């Protein structure tokens, strides 16, 4: 069977000490999770998601992930762990 997989994605909780804030449309957000995608060419792409720092039911908004060594390490650790989970999965 010829199956075409376009991308794989995983969701990662950003540890409290690595979280940051960013502003969109005059509203501050605390970034809490990453979505990491494995693209067909073998590279990864990540976006950060968060909620308004002030609370409330604001939108869950995506932001670029800053190029910080500790976040690069988090993405690498998450993809390695995901690979272990995929390898051990049973269908």
Tab-separated table of N, CA, C and O in Angstrom:
chain	number	residue	atom	x	y	z
A	1	UNK	N	0.840	-1.168	0.000
A	1	UNK	CA	0.000	0.000	0.000
A	1	UNK	C	0.892	1.239	0.000
A	1	UNK	O	1.831	1.346	0.781
A	2	UNK	N	0.597	2.170	-0.865
A	2	UNK	CA	1.363	3.418	-0.949
A	2	UNK	C	0.656	4.482	-0.112
A	2	UNK	O	-0.424	4.934	-0.466
A	3	UNK	N	1.254	4.855	0.995
A	3	UNK	CA	0.661	5.840	1.910
A	3	UNK	C	1.539	7.077	1.931
A	3	UNK	O	2.745	6.990	2.127
A	4	UNK	N	0.926	8.222	1.709
A	4	UNK	CA	1.663	9.486	1.750
A	4	UNK	C	1.370	10.196	3.068
A	4	UNK	O	0.234	10.546	3.361
A	5	UNK	N	2.407	10.377	3.884
A	5	UNK	CA	2.281	11.117	5.138
A	5	UNK	C	2.846	12.503	4.896
A	5	UNK	O	4.017	12.647	4.544
A	6	UNK	N	2.026	13.517	5.096
A	6	UNK	CA	2.459	14.886	4.836
A	6	UNK	C	3.207	15.517	6.001
A	6	UNK	O	4.102	16.307	5.813
A	7	UNK	N	2.794	15.191	7.205
A	7	UNK	CA	3.446	15.766	8.377
A	7	UNK	C	3.003	14.991	9.608
A	7	UNK	O	1.942	14.388	9.627
A	8	UNK	N	3.841	15.011	10.607
A	8	UNK	CA	3.511	14.471	11.923
A	8	UNK	C	3.580	15.635	12.892
A	8	UNK	O	4.426	16.514	12.748
A	9	UNK	N	2.723	15.630	13.898
A	9	UNK	CA	2.725	16.732	14.856
A	9	UNK	C	2.661	16.201	16.274
A	9	UNK	O	2.093	15.147	16.527
A	10	UNK	N	3.289	16.943	17.177
A	10	UNK	CA	3.185	16.614	18.588
A	10	UNK	C	3.012	17.896	19.379
A	10	UNK	O	3.446	18.970	18.966
A	11	UNK	N	2.340	17.760	20.501
A	11	UNK	CA	2.110	18.895	21.387
A	11	UNK	C	2.960	18.715	22.634
A	11	UNK	O	3.002	17.623	23.195
A	12	UNK	N	3.617	19.783	23.029
A	12	UNK	CA	4.565	19.752	24.132
A	12	UNK	C	4.227	20.870	25.110
A	12	UNK	O	4.063	22.017	24.700
A	13	UNK	N	4.135	20.527	26.384
A	13	UNK	CA	3.952	21.551	27.409
A	13	UNK	C	5.293	22.242	27.647
A	13	UNK	O	6.312	21.577	27.821
A	14	UNK	N	5.283	23.551	27.631
A	14	UNK	CA	6.494	24.319	27.919
A	14	UNK	C	6.650	24.357	29.437
A	14	UNK	O	5.747	24.841	30.135
A	15	UNK	N	7.756	23.852	29.969
A	15	UNK	CA	7.952	23.911	31.423
A	15	UNK	C	7.856	25.353	31.925
A	15	UNK	O	8.247	26.300	31.228
A	16	UNK	N	7.331	25.499	33.106
A	16	UNK	CA	7.091	26.819	33.702
A	16	UNK	C	8.298	27.750	33.568
A	16	UNK	O	8.164	28.915	33.197
A	17	UNK	N	9.505	27.233	33.841
A	17	UNK	CA	10.699	28.080	33.837
A	17	UNK	C	11.121	28.519	32.425
A	17	UNK	O	11.941	29.419	32.289
A	18	UNK	N	10.563	27.902	31.385
A	18	UNK	CA	10.918	28.276	30.009
A	18	UNK	C	9.843	29.122	29.331
A	18	UNK	O	10.033	29.576	28.208
A	19	UNK	N	8.718	29.320	29.991
A	19	UNK	CA	7.620	30.090	29.381
A	19	UNK	C	8.005	31.558	29.234
A	19	UNK	O	8.836	32.078	29.960
A	20	UNK	N	7.382	32.205	28.290
A	20	UNK	CA	7.628	33.619	28.054
A	20	UNK	C	6.314	34.286	27.678
A	20	UNK	O	5.299	33.625	27.520
A	21	UNK	N	6.337	35.596	27.575
A	21	UNK	CA	5.147	36.336	27.167
A	21	UNK	C	5.428	37.042	25.855
A	21	UNK	O	6.573	37.320	25.504
A	22	UNK	N	4.350	37.307	25.143
A	22	UNK	CA	4.428	38.052	23.886
A	22	UNK	C	3.115	38.809	23.737
A	22	UNK	O	2.132	38.494	24.414
A	23	UNK	N	3.115	39.787	22.861
A	23	UNK	CA	1.939	40.642	22.701
A	23	UNK	C	1.396	40.527	21.288
A	23	UNK	O	2.154	40.547	20.312
A	24	UNK	N	0.076	40.416	21.194
A	24	UNK	CA	-0.617	40.417	19.913
A	24	UNK	C	-1.873	41.258	20.074
A	24	UNK	O	-2.631	41.064	21.012
A	25	UNK	N	-2.059	42.212	19.175
A	25	UNK	CA	-3.223	43.106	19.204
A	25	UNK	C	-3.420	43.749	20.580
A	25	UNK	O	-4.510	43.717	21.147
A	26	UNK	N	-2.327	44.256	21.123
A	26	UNK	CA	-2.339	44.950	22.418
A	26	UNK	C	-2.731	44.072	23.594
A	26	UNK	O	-3.113	44.566	24.641
A	27	UNK	N	-2.643	42.772	23.432
A	27	UNK	CA	-2.962	41.857	24.521
A	27	UNK	C	-1.758	40.954	24.774
A	27	UNK	O	-1.197	40.382	23.837
A	28	UNK	N	-1.354	40.833	26.050
A	28	UNK	CA	-0.209	39.998	26.405
A	28	UNK	C	-0.656	38.549	26.590
A	28	UNK	O	-1.683	38.282	27.205
A	29	UNK	N	0.146	37.628	26.050
A	29	UNK	CA	-0.122	36.200	26.156
A	29	UNK	C	1.050	35.516	26.845
A	29	UNK	O	2.205	35.891	26.640
A	30	UNK	N	0.746	34.510	27.648
A	30	UNK	CA	1.760	33.639	28.222
A	30	UNK	C	1.798	32.382	27.370
A	30	UNK	O	0.770	31.714	27.192
A	31	UNK	N	2.979	32.068	26.830
A	31	UNK	CA	3.114	30.915	25.942
A	31	UNK	C	3.303	29.664	26.785
A	31	UNK	O	4.204	29.597	27.622
A	32	UNK	N	2.441	28.667	26.569
A	32	UNK	CA	2.356	27.494	27.433
A	32	UNK	C	2.643	26.172	26.734
A	32	UNK	O	3.010	25.206	27.394
A	33	UNK	N	2.417	26.110	25.429
A	33	UNK	CA	2.622	24.854	24.711
A	33	UNK	C	3.300	25.101	23.370
A	33	UNK	O	3.250	26.206	22.830
A	34	UNK	N	3.913	24.060	22.863
A	34	UNK	CA	4.486	24.070	21.515
A	34	UNK	C	3.784	23.014	20.686
A	34	UNK	O	3.450	21.938	21.189
A	35	UNK	N	3.577	23.320	19.435
A	35	UNK	CA	3.186	22.312	18.462
A	35	UNK	C	4.377	22.175	17.528
A	35	UNK	O	4.808	23.149	16.909
A	36	UNK	N	4.929	20.970	17.481
A	36	UNK	CA	6.099	20.686	16.657
A	36	UNK	C	5.651	19.778	15.528
A	36	UNK	O	5.022	18.742	15.766
A	37	UNK	N	5.966	20.157	14.299
A	37	UNK	CA	5.602	19.352	13.131
A	37	UNK	C	6.854	18.811	12.475
A	37	UNK	O	7.827	19.534	12.288
A	38	UNK	N	6.816	17.536	12.138
A	38	UNK	CA	7.870	16.920	11.328
A	38	UNK	C	7.399	17.011	9.889
A	38	UNK	O	6.372	16.449	9.521
A	39	UNK	N	8.139	17.741	9.080
A	39	UNK	CA	7.760	17.986	7.697
A	39	UNK	C	8.286	16.876	6.792
A	39	UNK	O	9.195	16.130	7.167
A	40	UNK	N	7.723	16.741	5.593
A	40	UNK	CA	8.132	15.658	4.690
A	40	UNK	C	9.628	15.628	4.372
A	40	UNK	O	10.186	14.563	4.117
A	41	UNK	N	10.291	16.776	4.425
A	41	UNK	CA	11.727	16.805	4.110
A	41	UNK	C	12.600	16.463	5.321
A	41	UNK	O	13.821	16.521	5.260
A	42	UNK	N	11.964	16.106	6.460
A	42	UNK	CA	12.717	15.715	7.643
A	42	UNK	C	13.033	16.846	8.601
A	42	UNK	O	13.569	16.605	9.680
A	43	UNK	N	12.711	18.063	8.242
A	43	UNK	CA	12.934	19.196	9.144
A	43	UNK	C	11.737	19.344	10.083
A	43	UNK	O	10.684	18.742	9.861
A	44	UNK	N	11.913	20.138	11.127
A	44	UNK	CA	10.811	20.408	12.038
A	44	UNK	C	10.439	21.879	11.992
A	44	UNK	O	11.259	22.733	11.657
A	45	UNK	N	9.203	22.151	12.339
A	45	UNK	CA	8.703	23.515	12.467
A	45	UNK	C	7.915	23.568	13.769
A	45	UNK	O	7.170	22.641	14.083
A	46	UNK	N	8.093	24.628	14.529
A	46	UNK	CA	7.399	24.741	15.814
A	46	UNK	C	6.701	26.084	15.935
A	46	UNK	O	7.189	27.097	15.443
A	47	UNK	N	5.548	26.056	16.583
A	47	UNK	CA	4.816	27.267	16.942
A	47	UNK	C	4.478	27.173	18.414
A	47	UNK	O	4.243	26.089	18.945
A	48	UNK	N	4.449	28.316	19.069
A	48	UNK	CA	4.081	28.379	20.478
A	48	UNK	C	2.639	28.879	20.578
A	48	UNK	O	2.199	29.700	19.773
A	49	UNK	N	1.939	28.360	21.565
A	49	UNK	CA	0.560	28.766	21.787
A	49	UNK	C	0.387	29.198	23.225
A	49	UNK	O	1.036	28.662	24.124
A	50	UNK	N	-0.499	30.162	23.430
A	50	UNK	CA	-0.716	30.638	24.780
A	50	UNK	C	-2.074	31.256	24.962
A	50	UNK	O	-2.879	31.336	24.039
A	51	UNK	N	-2.279	31.690	26.177
A	51	UNK	CA	-3.537	32.322	26.558
A	51	UNK	C	-3.233	33.703	27.132
A	51	UNK	O	-2.119	33.970	27.563
A	52	UNK	N	-4.234	34.572	27.155
A	52	UNK	CA	-4.007	35.910	27.707
A	52	UNK	C	-3.481	35.845	29.137
A	52	UNK	O	-3.999	35.099	29.964
A	53	UNK	N	-2.447	36.613	29.407
A	53	UNK	CA	-1.838	36.656	30.735
A	53	UNK	C	-2.841	37.145	31.776
A	53	UNK	O	-2.839	36.678	32.916
A	54	UNK	N	-3.715	38.050	31.385
A	54	UNK	CA	-4.703	38.611	32.307
A	54	UNK	C	-5.821	37.627	32.625
A	54	UNK	O	-6.657	37.892	33.479
A	55	UNK	N	-5.844	36.486	31.929
A	55	UNK	CA	-6.899	35.503	32.158
A	55	UNK	C	-8.065	35.736	31.230
A	55	UNK	O	-7.991	36.481	30.266
A	56	UNK	N	-9.133	35.078	31.533
A	56	UNK	CA	-10.320	35.210	30.703
A	56	UNK	C	-10.352	34.163	29.613
A	56	UNK	O	-9.529	33.249	29.556
A	57	UNK	N	-11.320	34.298	28.738
A	57	UNK	CA	-11.532	33.305	27.689
A	57	UNK	C	-11.009	33.794	26.349
A	57	UNK	O	-11.650	33.607	25.321
A	58	UNK	N	-9.865	34.413	26.334
A	58	UNK	CA	-9.288	34.904	25.090
A	58	UNK	C	-8.929	33.771	24.156
A	58	UNK	O	-8.875	32.608	24.538
A	59	UNK	N	-8.680	34.101	22.938
A	59	UNK	CA	-8.328	33.119	21.917
A	59	UNK	C	-7.012	32.429	22.242
A	59	UNK	O	-6.149	33.004	22.913
A	60	UNK	N	-6.888	31.217	21.777
A	60	UNK	CA	-5.646	30.462	21.904
A	60	UNK	C	-4.838	30.823	20.660
A	60	UNK	O	-5.173	30.406	19.555
A	61	UNK	N	-3.807	31.649	20.808
A	61	UNK	CA	-3.123	32.291	19.680
A	61	UNK	C	-1.725	31.711	19.496
A	61	UNK	O	-1.029	31.433	20.461
A	62	UNK	N	-1.296	31.548	18.231
A	62	UNK	CA	0.044	31.021	17.954
A	62	UNK	C	1.059	32.150	17.816
A	62	UNK	O	0.734	33.252	17.383
A	63	UNK	N	2.310	31.823	18.198
A	63	UNK	CA	3.423	32.766	18.109
A	63	UNK	C	4.652	32.013	17.603
A	63	UNK	O	4.780	30.800	17.824
A	64	UNK	N	5.597	32.717	16.989
A	64	UNK	CA	6.860	32.072	16.635
A	64	UNK	C	7.622	31.686	17.902
A	64	UNK	O	7.474	32.324	18.946
A	65	UNK	N	8.416	30.648	17.797
A	65	UNK	CA	9.242	30.204	18.917
A	65	UNK	C	10.577	30.936	18.831
A	65	UNK	O	11.252	30.865	17.795
A	66	UNK	N	10.969	31.644	19.890
A	66	UNK	CA	12.261	32.345	19.864
A	66	UNK	C	13.409	31.355	19.707
A	66	UNK	O	13.323	30.206	20.145
A	67	UNK	N	14.469	31.805	19.072
A	67	UNK	CA	15.650	30.964	18.872
A	67	UNK	C	16.521	31.030	20.126
A	67	UNK	O	17.560	31.681	20.142
A	68	UNK	N	16.052	30.361	21.182
A	68	UNK	CA	16.791	30.291	22.441
A	68	UNK	C	17.280	28.863	22.629
A	68	UNK	O	16.535	27.915	22.374
A	69	UNK	N	18.518	28.683	23.082
A	69	UNK	CA	19.082	27.330	23.216
A	69	UNK	C	18.213	26.383	24.033
A	69	UNK	O	18.059	25.215	23.674
A	70	UNK	N	17.622	26.869	25.103
A	70	UNK	CA	16.817	25.989	25.947
A	70	UNK	C	15.522	25.554	25.261
A	70	UNK	O	15.016	24.453	25.512
A	71	UNK	N	14.996	26.377	24.352
A	71	UNK	CA	13.804	25.984	23.603
A	71	UNK	C	14.163	25.031	22.462
A	71	UNK	O	13.412	24.108	22.164
A	72	UNK	N	15.321	25.254	21.849
A	72	UNK	CA	15.817	24.314	20.831
A	72	UNK	C	16.013	22.941	21.471
A	72	UNK	O	15.630	21.909	20.902
A	73	UNK	N	16.561	22.930	22.677
A	73	UNK	CA	16.774	21.675	23.411
A	73	UNK	C	15.441	21.010	23.763
A	73	UNK	O	15.303	19.789	23.677
A	74	UNK	N	14.441	21.805	24.147
A	74	UNK	CA	13.118	21.264	24.452
A	74	UNK	C	12.512	20.593	23.225
A	74	UNK	O	11.985	19.483	23.314
A	75	UNK	N	12.602	21.244	22.072
A	75	UNK	CA	12.063	20.662	20.838
A	75	UNK	C	12.799	19.366	20.505
A	75	UNK	O	12.178	18.354	20.159
A	76	UNK	N	14.120	19.362	20.625
A	76	UNK	CA	14.900	18.154	20.338
A	76	UNK	C	14.523	17.020	21.283
A	76	UNK	O	14.352	15.867	20.864
A	77	UNK	N	14.379	17.332	22.570
A	77	UNK	CA	14.002	16.305	23.547
A	77	UNK	C	12.598	15.785	23.268
A	77	UNK	O	12.333	14.581	23.386
A	78	UNK	N	11.699	16.668	22.889
A	78	UNK	CA	10.322	16.258	22.593
A	78	UNK	C	10.259	15.358	21.366
A	78	UNK	O	9.546	14.357	21.356
A	79	UNK	N	11.023	15.691	20.333
A	79	UNK	CA	10.995	14.847	19.134
A	79	UNK	C	11.633	13.491	19.404
A	79	UNK	O	11.153	12.468	18.910
A	80	UNK	N	12.683	13.467	20.218
A	80	UNK	CA	13.305	12.180	20.577
A	80	UNK	C	12.337	11.319	21.378
A	80	UNK	O	12.214	10.112	21.136
A	81	UNK	N	11.625	11.930	22.321
A	81	UNK	CA	10.653	11.182	23.126
A	81	UNK	C	9.503	10.691	22.257
A	81	UNK	O	9.036	9.558	22.394
A	82	UNK	N	9.045	11.521	21.347
A	82	UNK	CA	7.968	11.110	20.443
A	82	UNK	C	8.408	9.926	19.582
A	82	UNK	O	7.629	8.998	19.345
A	83	UNK	N	9.659	9.953	19.129
A	83	UNK	CA	10.178	8.832	18.327
A	83	UNK	C	10.159	7.540	19.141
A	83	UNK	O	9.796	6.477	18.621
A	84	UNK	N	10.528	7.625	20.418
A	84	UNK	CA	10.477	6.439	21.290
A	84	UNK	C	9.045	5.929	21.427
A	84	UNK	O	8.805	4.720	21.360
A	85	UNK	N	8.115	6.840	21.629
A	85	UNK	CA	6.711	6.444	21.780
A	85	UNK	C	6.172	5.816	20.499
A	85	UNK	O	5.456	4.809	20.548
A	86	UNK	N	6.494	6.396	19.334
A	86	UNK	CA	6.056	5.823	18.055
A	86	UNK	C	6.652	4.428	17.870
A	86	UNK	O	5.952	3.507	17.451
A	87	UNK	N	7.942	4.286	18.179
A	87	UNK	CA	8.591	2.998	17.991
A	87	UNK	C	7.983	1.922	18.889
A	87	UNK	O	7.933	0.748	18.513
A	88	UNK	N	7.517	2.304	20.064
A	88	UNK	CA	6.966	1.347	21.002
A	88	UNK	C	5.454	1.150	20.849
A	88	UNK	O	4.863	0.317	21.526
A	89	UNK	N	4.844	1.916	19.959
A	89	UNK	CA	3.369	1.860	19.833
A	89	UNK	C	2.930	0.512	19.262
A	89	UNK	O	3.649	-0.151	18.521
A	90	UNK	N	1.739	0.135	19.650
A	90	UNK	CA	1.126	-1.105	19.157
A	90	UNK	C	-0.170	-0.724	18.458
A	90	UNK	O	-0.949	0.061	18.974
A	91	UNK	N	-0.402	-1.302	17.326
A	91	UNK	CA	-1.646	-1.005	16.605
A	91	UNK	C	-2.577	-2.185	16.638
A	91	UNK	O	-2.224	-3.276	16.964
